[in-house]
PDB file of C-alpha atoms and ligand atoms in Angstrom:
ATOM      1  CA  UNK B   1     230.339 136.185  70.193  1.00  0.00           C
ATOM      2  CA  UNK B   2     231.875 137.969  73.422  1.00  0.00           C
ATOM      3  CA  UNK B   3     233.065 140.765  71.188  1.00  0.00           C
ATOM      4  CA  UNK B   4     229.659 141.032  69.624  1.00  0.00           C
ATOM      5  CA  UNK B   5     227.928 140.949  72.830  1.00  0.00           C
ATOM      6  CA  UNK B   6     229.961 143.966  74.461  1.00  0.00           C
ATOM      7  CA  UNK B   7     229.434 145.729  71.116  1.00  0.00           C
ATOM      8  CA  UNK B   8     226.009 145.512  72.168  1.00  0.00           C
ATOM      9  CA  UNK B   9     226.573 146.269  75.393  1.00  0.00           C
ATOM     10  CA  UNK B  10     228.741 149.636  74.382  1.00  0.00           C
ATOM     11  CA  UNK B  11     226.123 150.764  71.590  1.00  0.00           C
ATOM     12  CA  UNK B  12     223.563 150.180  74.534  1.00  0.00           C
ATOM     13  CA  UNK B  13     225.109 153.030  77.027  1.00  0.00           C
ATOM     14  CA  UNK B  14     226.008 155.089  73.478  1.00  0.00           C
ATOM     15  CA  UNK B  15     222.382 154.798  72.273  1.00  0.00           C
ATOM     16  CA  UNK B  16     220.840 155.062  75.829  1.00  0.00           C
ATOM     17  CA  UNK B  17     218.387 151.279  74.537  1.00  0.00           C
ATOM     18  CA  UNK B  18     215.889 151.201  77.339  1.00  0.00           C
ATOM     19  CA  UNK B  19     215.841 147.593  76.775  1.00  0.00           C
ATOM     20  CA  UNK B  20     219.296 147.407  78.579  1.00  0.00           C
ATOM     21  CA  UNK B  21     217.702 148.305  81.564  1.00  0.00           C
ATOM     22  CA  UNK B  22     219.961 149.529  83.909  1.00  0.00           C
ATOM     23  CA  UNK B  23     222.684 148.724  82.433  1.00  0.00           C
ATOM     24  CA  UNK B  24     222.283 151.479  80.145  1.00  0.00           C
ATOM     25  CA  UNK B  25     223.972 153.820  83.085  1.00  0.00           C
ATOM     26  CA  UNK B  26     227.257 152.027  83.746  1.00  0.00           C
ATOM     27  CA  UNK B  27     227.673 149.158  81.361  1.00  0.00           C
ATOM     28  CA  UNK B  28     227.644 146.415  84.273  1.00  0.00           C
ATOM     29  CA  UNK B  29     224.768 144.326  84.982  1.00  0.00           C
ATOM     30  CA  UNK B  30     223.001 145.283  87.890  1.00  0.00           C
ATOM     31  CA  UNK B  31     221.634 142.703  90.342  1.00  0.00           C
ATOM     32  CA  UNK B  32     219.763 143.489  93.288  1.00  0.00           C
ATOM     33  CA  UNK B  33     219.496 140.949  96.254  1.00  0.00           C
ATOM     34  CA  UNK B  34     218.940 140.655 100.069  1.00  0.00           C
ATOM     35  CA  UNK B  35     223.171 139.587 101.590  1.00  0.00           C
ATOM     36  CA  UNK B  36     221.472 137.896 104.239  1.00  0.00           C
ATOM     37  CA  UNK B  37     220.814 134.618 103.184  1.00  0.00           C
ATOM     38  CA  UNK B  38     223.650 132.559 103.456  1.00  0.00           C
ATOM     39  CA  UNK B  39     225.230 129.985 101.863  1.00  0.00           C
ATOM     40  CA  UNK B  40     223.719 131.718  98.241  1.00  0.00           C
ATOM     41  CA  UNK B  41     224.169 135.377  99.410  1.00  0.00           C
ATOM     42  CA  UNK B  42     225.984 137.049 102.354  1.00  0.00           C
ATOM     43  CA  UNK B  43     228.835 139.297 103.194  1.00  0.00           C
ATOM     44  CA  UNK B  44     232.126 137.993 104.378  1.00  0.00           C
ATOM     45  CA  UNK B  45     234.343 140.960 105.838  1.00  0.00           C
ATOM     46  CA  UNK B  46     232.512 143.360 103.691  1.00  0.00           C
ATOM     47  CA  UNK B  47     232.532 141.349 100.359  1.00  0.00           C
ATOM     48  CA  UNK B  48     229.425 139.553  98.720  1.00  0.00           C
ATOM     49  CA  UNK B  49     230.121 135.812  98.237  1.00  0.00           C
ATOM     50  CA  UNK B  50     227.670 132.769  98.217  1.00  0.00           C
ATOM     51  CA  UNK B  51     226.544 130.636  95.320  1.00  0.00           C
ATOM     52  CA  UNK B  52     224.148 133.406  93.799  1.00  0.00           C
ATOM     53  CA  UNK B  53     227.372 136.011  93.639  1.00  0.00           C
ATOM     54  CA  UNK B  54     229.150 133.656  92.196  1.00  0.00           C
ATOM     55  CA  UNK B  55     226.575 132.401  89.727  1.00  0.00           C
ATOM     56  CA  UNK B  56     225.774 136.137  88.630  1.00  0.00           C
ATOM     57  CA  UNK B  57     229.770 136.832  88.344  1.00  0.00           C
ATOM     58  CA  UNK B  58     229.845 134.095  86.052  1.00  0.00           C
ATOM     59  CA  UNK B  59     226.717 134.593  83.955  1.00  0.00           C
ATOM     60  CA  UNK B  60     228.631 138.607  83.245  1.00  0.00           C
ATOM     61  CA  UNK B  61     231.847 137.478  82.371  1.00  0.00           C
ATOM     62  CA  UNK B  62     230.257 134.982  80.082  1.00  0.00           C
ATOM     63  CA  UNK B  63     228.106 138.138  78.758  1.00  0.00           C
ATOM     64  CA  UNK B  64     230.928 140.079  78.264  1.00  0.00           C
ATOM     65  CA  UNK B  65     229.825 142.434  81.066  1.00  0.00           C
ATOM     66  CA  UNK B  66     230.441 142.710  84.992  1.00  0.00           C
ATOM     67  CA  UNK B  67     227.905 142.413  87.772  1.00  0.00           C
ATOM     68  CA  UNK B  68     227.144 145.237  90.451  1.00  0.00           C
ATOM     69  CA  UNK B  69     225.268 144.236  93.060  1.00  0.00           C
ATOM     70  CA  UNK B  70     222.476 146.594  94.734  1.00  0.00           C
ATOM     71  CA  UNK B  71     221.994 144.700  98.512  1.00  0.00           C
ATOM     72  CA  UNK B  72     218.420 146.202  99.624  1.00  0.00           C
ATOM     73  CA  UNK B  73     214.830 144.501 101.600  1.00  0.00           C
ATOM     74  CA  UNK B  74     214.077 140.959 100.246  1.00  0.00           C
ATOM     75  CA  UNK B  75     210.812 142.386  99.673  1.00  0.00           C
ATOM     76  CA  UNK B  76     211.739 145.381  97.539  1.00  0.00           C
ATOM     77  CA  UNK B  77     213.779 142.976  94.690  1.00  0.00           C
ATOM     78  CA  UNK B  78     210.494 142.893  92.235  1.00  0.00           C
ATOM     79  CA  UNK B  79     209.478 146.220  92.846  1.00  0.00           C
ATOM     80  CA  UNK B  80     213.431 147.551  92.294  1.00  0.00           C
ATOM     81  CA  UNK B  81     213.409 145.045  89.456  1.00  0.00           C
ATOM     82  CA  UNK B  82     209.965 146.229  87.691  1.00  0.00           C
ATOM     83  CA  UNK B  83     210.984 150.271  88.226  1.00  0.00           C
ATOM     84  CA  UNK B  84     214.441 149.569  86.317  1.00  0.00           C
ATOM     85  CA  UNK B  85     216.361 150.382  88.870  1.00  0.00           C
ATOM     86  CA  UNK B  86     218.376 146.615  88.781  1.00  0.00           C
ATOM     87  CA  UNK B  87     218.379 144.397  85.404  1.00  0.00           C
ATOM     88  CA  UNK B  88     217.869 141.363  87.388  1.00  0.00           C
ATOM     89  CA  UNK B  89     217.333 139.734  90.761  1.00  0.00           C
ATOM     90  CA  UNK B  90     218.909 137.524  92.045  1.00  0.00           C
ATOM     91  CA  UNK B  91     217.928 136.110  95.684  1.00  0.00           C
ATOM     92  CA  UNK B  92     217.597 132.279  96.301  1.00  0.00           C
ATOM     93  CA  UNK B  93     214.027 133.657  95.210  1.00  0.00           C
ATOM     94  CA  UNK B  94     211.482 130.739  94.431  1.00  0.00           C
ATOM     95  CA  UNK B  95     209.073 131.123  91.394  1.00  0.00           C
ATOM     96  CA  UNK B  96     205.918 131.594  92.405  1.00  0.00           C
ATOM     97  CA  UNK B  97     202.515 132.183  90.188  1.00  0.00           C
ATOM     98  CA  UNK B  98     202.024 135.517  92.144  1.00  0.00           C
ATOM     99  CA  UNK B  99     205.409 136.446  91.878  1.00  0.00           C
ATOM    100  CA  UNK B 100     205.331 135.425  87.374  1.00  0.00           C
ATOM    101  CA  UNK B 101     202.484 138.419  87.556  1.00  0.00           C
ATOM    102  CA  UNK B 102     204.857 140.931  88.325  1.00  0.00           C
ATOM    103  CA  UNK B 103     208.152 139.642  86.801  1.00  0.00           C
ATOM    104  CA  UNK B 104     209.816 137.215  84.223  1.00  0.00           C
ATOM    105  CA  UNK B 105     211.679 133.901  85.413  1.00  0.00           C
ATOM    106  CA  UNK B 106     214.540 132.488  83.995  1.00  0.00           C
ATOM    107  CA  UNK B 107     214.933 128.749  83.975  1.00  0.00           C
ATOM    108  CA  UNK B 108     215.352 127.738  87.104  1.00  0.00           C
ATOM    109  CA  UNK B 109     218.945 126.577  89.088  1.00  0.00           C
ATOM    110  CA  UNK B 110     218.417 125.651  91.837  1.00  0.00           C
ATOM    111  CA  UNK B 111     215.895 123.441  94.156  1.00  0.00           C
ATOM    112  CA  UNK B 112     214.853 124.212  97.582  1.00  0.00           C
ATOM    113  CA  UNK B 113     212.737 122.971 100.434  1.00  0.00           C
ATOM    114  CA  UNK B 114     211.075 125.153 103.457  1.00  0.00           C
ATOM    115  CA  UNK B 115     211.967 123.659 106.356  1.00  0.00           C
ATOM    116  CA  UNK B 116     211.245 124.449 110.286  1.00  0.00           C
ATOM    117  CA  UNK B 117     213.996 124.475 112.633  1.00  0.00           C
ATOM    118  CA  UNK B 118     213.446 125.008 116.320  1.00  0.00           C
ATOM    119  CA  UNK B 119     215.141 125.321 119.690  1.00  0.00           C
ATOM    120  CA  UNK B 120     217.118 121.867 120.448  1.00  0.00           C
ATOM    121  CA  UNK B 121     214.778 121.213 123.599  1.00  0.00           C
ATOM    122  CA  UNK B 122     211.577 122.338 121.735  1.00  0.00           C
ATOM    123  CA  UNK B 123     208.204 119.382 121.528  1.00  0.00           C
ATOM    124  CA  UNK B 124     207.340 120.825 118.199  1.00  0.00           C
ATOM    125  CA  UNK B 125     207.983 117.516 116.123  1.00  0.00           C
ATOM    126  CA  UNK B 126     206.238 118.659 112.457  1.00  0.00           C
ATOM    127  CA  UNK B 127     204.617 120.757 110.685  1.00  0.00           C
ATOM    128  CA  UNK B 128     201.019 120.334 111.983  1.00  0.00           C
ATOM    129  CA  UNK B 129     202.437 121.180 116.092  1.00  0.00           C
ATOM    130  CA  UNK B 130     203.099 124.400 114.766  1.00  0.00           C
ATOM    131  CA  UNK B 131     199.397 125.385 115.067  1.00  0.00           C
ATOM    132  CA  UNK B 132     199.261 127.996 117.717  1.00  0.00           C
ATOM    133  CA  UNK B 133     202.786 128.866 118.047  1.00  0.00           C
ATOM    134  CA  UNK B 134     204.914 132.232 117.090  1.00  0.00           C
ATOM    135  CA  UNK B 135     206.761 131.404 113.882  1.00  0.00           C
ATOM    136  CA  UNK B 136     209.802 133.260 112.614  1.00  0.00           C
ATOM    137  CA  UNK B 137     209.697 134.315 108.709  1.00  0.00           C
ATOM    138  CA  UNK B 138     212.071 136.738 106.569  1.00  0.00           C
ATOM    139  CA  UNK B 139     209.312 139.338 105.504  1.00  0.00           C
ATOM    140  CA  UNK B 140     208.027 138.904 102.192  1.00  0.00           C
ATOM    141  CA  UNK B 141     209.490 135.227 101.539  1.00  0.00           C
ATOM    142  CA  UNK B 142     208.251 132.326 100.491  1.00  0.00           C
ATOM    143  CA  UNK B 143     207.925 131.165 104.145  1.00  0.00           C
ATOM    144  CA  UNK B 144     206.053 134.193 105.214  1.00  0.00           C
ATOM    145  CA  UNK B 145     203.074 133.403 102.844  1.00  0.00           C
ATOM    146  CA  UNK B 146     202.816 129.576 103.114  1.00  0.00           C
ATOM    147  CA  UNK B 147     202.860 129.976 107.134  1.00  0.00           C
ATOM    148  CA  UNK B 148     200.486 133.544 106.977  1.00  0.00           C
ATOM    149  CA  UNK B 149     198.377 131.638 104.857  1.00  0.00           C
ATOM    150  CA  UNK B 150     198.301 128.217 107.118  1.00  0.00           C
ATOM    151  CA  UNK B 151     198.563 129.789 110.714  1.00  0.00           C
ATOM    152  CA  UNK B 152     196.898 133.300 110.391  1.00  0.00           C
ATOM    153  CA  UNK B 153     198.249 136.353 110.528  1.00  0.00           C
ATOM    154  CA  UNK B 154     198.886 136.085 114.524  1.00  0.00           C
ATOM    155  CA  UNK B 155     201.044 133.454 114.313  1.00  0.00           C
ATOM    156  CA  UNK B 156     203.967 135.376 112.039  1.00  0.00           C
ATOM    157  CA  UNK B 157     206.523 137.400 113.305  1.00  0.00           C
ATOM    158  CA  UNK B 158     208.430 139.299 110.672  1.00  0.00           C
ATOM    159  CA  UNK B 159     211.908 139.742 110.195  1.00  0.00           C
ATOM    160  CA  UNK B 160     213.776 141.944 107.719  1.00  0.00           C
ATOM    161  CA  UNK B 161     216.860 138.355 108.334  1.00  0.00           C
ATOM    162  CA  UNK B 162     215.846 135.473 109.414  1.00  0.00           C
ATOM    163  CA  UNK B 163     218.989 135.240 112.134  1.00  0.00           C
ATOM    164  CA  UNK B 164     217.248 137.630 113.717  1.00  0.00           C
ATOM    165  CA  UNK B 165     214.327 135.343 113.858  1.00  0.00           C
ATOM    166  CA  UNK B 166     216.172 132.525 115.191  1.00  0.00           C
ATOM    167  CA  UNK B 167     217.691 135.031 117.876  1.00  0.00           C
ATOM    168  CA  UNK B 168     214.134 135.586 118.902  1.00  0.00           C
ATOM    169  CA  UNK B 169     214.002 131.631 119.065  1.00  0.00           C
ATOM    170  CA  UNK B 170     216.798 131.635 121.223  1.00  0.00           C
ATOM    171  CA  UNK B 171     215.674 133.919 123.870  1.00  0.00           C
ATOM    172  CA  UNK B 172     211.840 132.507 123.667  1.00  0.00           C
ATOM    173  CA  UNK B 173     209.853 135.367 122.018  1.00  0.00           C
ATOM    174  CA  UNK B 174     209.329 132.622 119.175  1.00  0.00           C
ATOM    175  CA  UNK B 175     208.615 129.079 118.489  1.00  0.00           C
ATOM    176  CA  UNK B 176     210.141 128.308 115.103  1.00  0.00           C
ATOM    177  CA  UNK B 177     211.375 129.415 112.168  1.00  0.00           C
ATOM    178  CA  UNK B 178     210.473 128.278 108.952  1.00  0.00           C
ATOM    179  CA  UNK B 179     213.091 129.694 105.898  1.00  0.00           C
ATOM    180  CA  UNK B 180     214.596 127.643 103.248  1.00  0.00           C
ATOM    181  CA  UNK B 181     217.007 124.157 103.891  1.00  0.00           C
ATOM    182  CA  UNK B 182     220.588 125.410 103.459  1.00  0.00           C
ATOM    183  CA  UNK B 183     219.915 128.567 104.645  1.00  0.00           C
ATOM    184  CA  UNK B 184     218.635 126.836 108.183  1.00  0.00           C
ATOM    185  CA  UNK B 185     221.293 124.111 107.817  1.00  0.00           C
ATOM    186  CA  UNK B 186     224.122 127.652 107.346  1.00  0.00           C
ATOM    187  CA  UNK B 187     222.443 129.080 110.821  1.00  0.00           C
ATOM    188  CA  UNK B 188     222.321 126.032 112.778  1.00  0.00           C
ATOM    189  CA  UNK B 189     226.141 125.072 111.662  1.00  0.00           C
ATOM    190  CA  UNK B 190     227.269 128.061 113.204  1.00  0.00           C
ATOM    191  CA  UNK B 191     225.227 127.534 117.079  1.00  0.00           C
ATOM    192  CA  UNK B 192     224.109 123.454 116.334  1.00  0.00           C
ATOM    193  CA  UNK B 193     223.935 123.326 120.653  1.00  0.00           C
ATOM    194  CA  UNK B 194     220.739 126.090 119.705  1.00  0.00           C
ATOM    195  CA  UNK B 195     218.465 124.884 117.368  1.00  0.00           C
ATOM    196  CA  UNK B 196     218.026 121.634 115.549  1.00  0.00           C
ATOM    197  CA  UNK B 197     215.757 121.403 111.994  1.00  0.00           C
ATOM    198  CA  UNK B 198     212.879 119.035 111.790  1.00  0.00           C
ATOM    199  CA  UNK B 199     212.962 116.069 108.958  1.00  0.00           C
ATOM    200  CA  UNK B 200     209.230 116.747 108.008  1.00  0.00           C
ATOM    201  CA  UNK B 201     209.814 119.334 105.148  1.00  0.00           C
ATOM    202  CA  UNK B 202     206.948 122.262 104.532  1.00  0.00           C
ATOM    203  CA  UNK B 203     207.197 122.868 101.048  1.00  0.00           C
ATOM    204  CA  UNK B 204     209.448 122.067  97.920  1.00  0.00           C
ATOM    205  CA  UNK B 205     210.619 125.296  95.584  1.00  0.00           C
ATOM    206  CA  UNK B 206     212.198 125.901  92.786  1.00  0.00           C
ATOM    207  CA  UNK B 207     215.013 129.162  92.656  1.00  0.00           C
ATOM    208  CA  UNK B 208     215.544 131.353  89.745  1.00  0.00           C
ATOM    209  CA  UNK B 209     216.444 134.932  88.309  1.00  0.00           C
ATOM    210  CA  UNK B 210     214.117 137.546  88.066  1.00  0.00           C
ATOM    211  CA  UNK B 211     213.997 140.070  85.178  1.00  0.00           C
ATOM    212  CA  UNK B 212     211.504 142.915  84.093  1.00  0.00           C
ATOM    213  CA  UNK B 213     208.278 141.471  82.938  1.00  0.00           C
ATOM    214  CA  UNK B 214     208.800 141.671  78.709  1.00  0.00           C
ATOM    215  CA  UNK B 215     212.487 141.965  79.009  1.00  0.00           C
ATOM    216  CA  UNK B 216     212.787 139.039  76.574  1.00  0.00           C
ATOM    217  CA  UNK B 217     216.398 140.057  75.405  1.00  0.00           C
ATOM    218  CA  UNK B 218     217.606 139.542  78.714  1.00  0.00           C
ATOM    219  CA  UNK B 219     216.254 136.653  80.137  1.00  0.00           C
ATOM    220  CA  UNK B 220     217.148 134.734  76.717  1.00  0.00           C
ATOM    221  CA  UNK B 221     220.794 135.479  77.610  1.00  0.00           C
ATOM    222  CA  UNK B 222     220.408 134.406  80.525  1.00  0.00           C
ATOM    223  CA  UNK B 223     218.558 131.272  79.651  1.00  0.00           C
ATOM    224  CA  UNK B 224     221.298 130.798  77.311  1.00  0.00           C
ATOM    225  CA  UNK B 225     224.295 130.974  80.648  1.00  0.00           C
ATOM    226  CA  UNK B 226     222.154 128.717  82.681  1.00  0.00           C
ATOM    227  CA  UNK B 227     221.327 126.197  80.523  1.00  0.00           C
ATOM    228  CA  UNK B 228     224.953 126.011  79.786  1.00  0.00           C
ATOM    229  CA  UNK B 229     226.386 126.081  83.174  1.00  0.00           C
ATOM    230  CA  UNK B 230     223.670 124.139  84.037  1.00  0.00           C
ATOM    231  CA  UNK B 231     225.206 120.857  81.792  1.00  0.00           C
ATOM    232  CA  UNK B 232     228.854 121.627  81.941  1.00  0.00           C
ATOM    233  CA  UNK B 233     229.349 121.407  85.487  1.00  0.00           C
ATOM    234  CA  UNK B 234     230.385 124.777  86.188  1.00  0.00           C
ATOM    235  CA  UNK B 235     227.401 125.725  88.126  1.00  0.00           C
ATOM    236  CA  UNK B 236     227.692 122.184  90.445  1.00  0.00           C
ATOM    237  CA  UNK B 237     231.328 123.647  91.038  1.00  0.00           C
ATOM    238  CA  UNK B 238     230.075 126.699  92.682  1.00  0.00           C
ATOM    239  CA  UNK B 239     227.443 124.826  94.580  1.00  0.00           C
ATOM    240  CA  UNK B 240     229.702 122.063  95.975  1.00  0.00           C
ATOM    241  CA  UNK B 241     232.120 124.923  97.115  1.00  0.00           C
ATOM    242  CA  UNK B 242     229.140 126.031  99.317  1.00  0.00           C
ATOM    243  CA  UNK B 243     226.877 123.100 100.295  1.00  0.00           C
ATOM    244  CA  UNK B 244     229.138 120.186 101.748  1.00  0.00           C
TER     245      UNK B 244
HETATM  246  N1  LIG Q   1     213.216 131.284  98.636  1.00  0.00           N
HETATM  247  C1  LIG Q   1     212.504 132.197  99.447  1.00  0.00           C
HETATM  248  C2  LIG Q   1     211.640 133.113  98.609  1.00  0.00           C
HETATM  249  O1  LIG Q   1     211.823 133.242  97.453  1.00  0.00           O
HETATM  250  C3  LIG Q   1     213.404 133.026 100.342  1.00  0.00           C
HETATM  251  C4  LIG Q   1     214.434 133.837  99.637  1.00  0.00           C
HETATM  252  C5  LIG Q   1     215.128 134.827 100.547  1.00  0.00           C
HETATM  253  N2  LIG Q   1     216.279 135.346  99.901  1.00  0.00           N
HETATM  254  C6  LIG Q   1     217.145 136.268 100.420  1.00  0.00           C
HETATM  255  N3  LIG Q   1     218.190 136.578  99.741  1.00  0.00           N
HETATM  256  N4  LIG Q   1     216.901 136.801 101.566  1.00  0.00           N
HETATM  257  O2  LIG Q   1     210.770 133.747  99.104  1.00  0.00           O
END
């Protein structure tokens, strides 16, 4: 099957198949994501680790292939993804119905909650005391349109990361910050005497890759990895190396 599949993948770069995407160019599957997201993508003395690196390392070896990994704006993955420029995304990125417009999901590995984590002193106890207040989103997430679309427009304050957004928190030029549990729970681990997370979660999400809308030969490989690593344990193994 592996020999088969990099048959495919050789005949791909021979023939020039647009349906290999990018591939086509070098062979490797390329991912694009935003390194700033830890624990499921960041850089550690100027290599990509975190559960998604991992998870797409795997997914190519069991391919046949190797990953490259494009690290550009969280909110340029679909539009790098539609153009062809990356087979796949791959971003702690939540399925959304607006997002399914512009790109295909896989099946999904990974579940996540929005949560809203504050300065340790701050009176902001839930979700509703956030009415009126700055809030801290990574542009382009998942938390930026839930909040923009709760709190108005004048409440958001964009950030290309989200540590930059709880930096703002820390010297007072924000309120809160909402951005997904263990990538909150990563940030406060590293300054816990800063910032503290509230128990009243915002919203509940579901994480999975992104392909070109139509690029059905691709996402049923993928399917294929997930569901397997998905049931064999190997994706909990990554996971558990990363989330205590
Ligand atoms: N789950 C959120 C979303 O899909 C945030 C993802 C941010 N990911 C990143 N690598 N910066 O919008």
């Amino acid at each position: 099957m592996k020999k088969l599949l990099s048959l495919l993948v050789v005949s791909c770069m021979v023939l020039g198949l647009v349906a290999c995407g990018n591939s086509k160019q070098t062979g490797k599957l390329i991912m694009c994501t935003n390194a700033e997201f830890p624990p499921y993508e960041y850089k550690d003395g100027g290599e990509f680790v975190g559960i998604d690196v991992e998870v797409s390392k795997l997914i190519a070896q069991k391919l046949g292939t190797e990953v490259e990994i494009l690290d550009i704006a969280f909110d340029s993955l679909i539009p790098t993804v539609m153009s062809d420029k990356a087979d796949f995304a791959m971003a702690g990125m939540t399925v959304t119905e607006d997002r399914k417009e512009n790109v295909d999901f896989t099946h999904t590995y990974q579940t996540a909650v929005q949560v809203v984590a504050v300065p340790v002193n701050s009176s902001i106890a839930s979700v509703d005391d956030l009415s009126g207040k700055k809030i801290g989103v990574q542009q382009g997430t998942t938390g930026d349109i839930y909040c923009t679309g709760d709190f108005g427009e004048s409440a958001i304050e964009r950030f290309p990361k989200i540590v930059d957004g709880f930096q703002a928190m820390k010297t007072g030029r924000i309120d809160a910050c909402v951005v997904d549990d263990q990538v909150a729970k990563a940030i406060v681990a590293q300054d816990a005497s800063s910032y503290k997370i509230l128990d009243t979660a915002y919203a509940e999400e579901e994480y999975a890759i992104a392909v070109k809308k139509g690029n059905t030969d691709l996402l049923n490989k993928l399917n294929k990895v997930i569901d397997e690593i998905k049931s064999n344990g190997e994706l909990k193994a990554i996971v558990d190396k990363y989330i205590k």
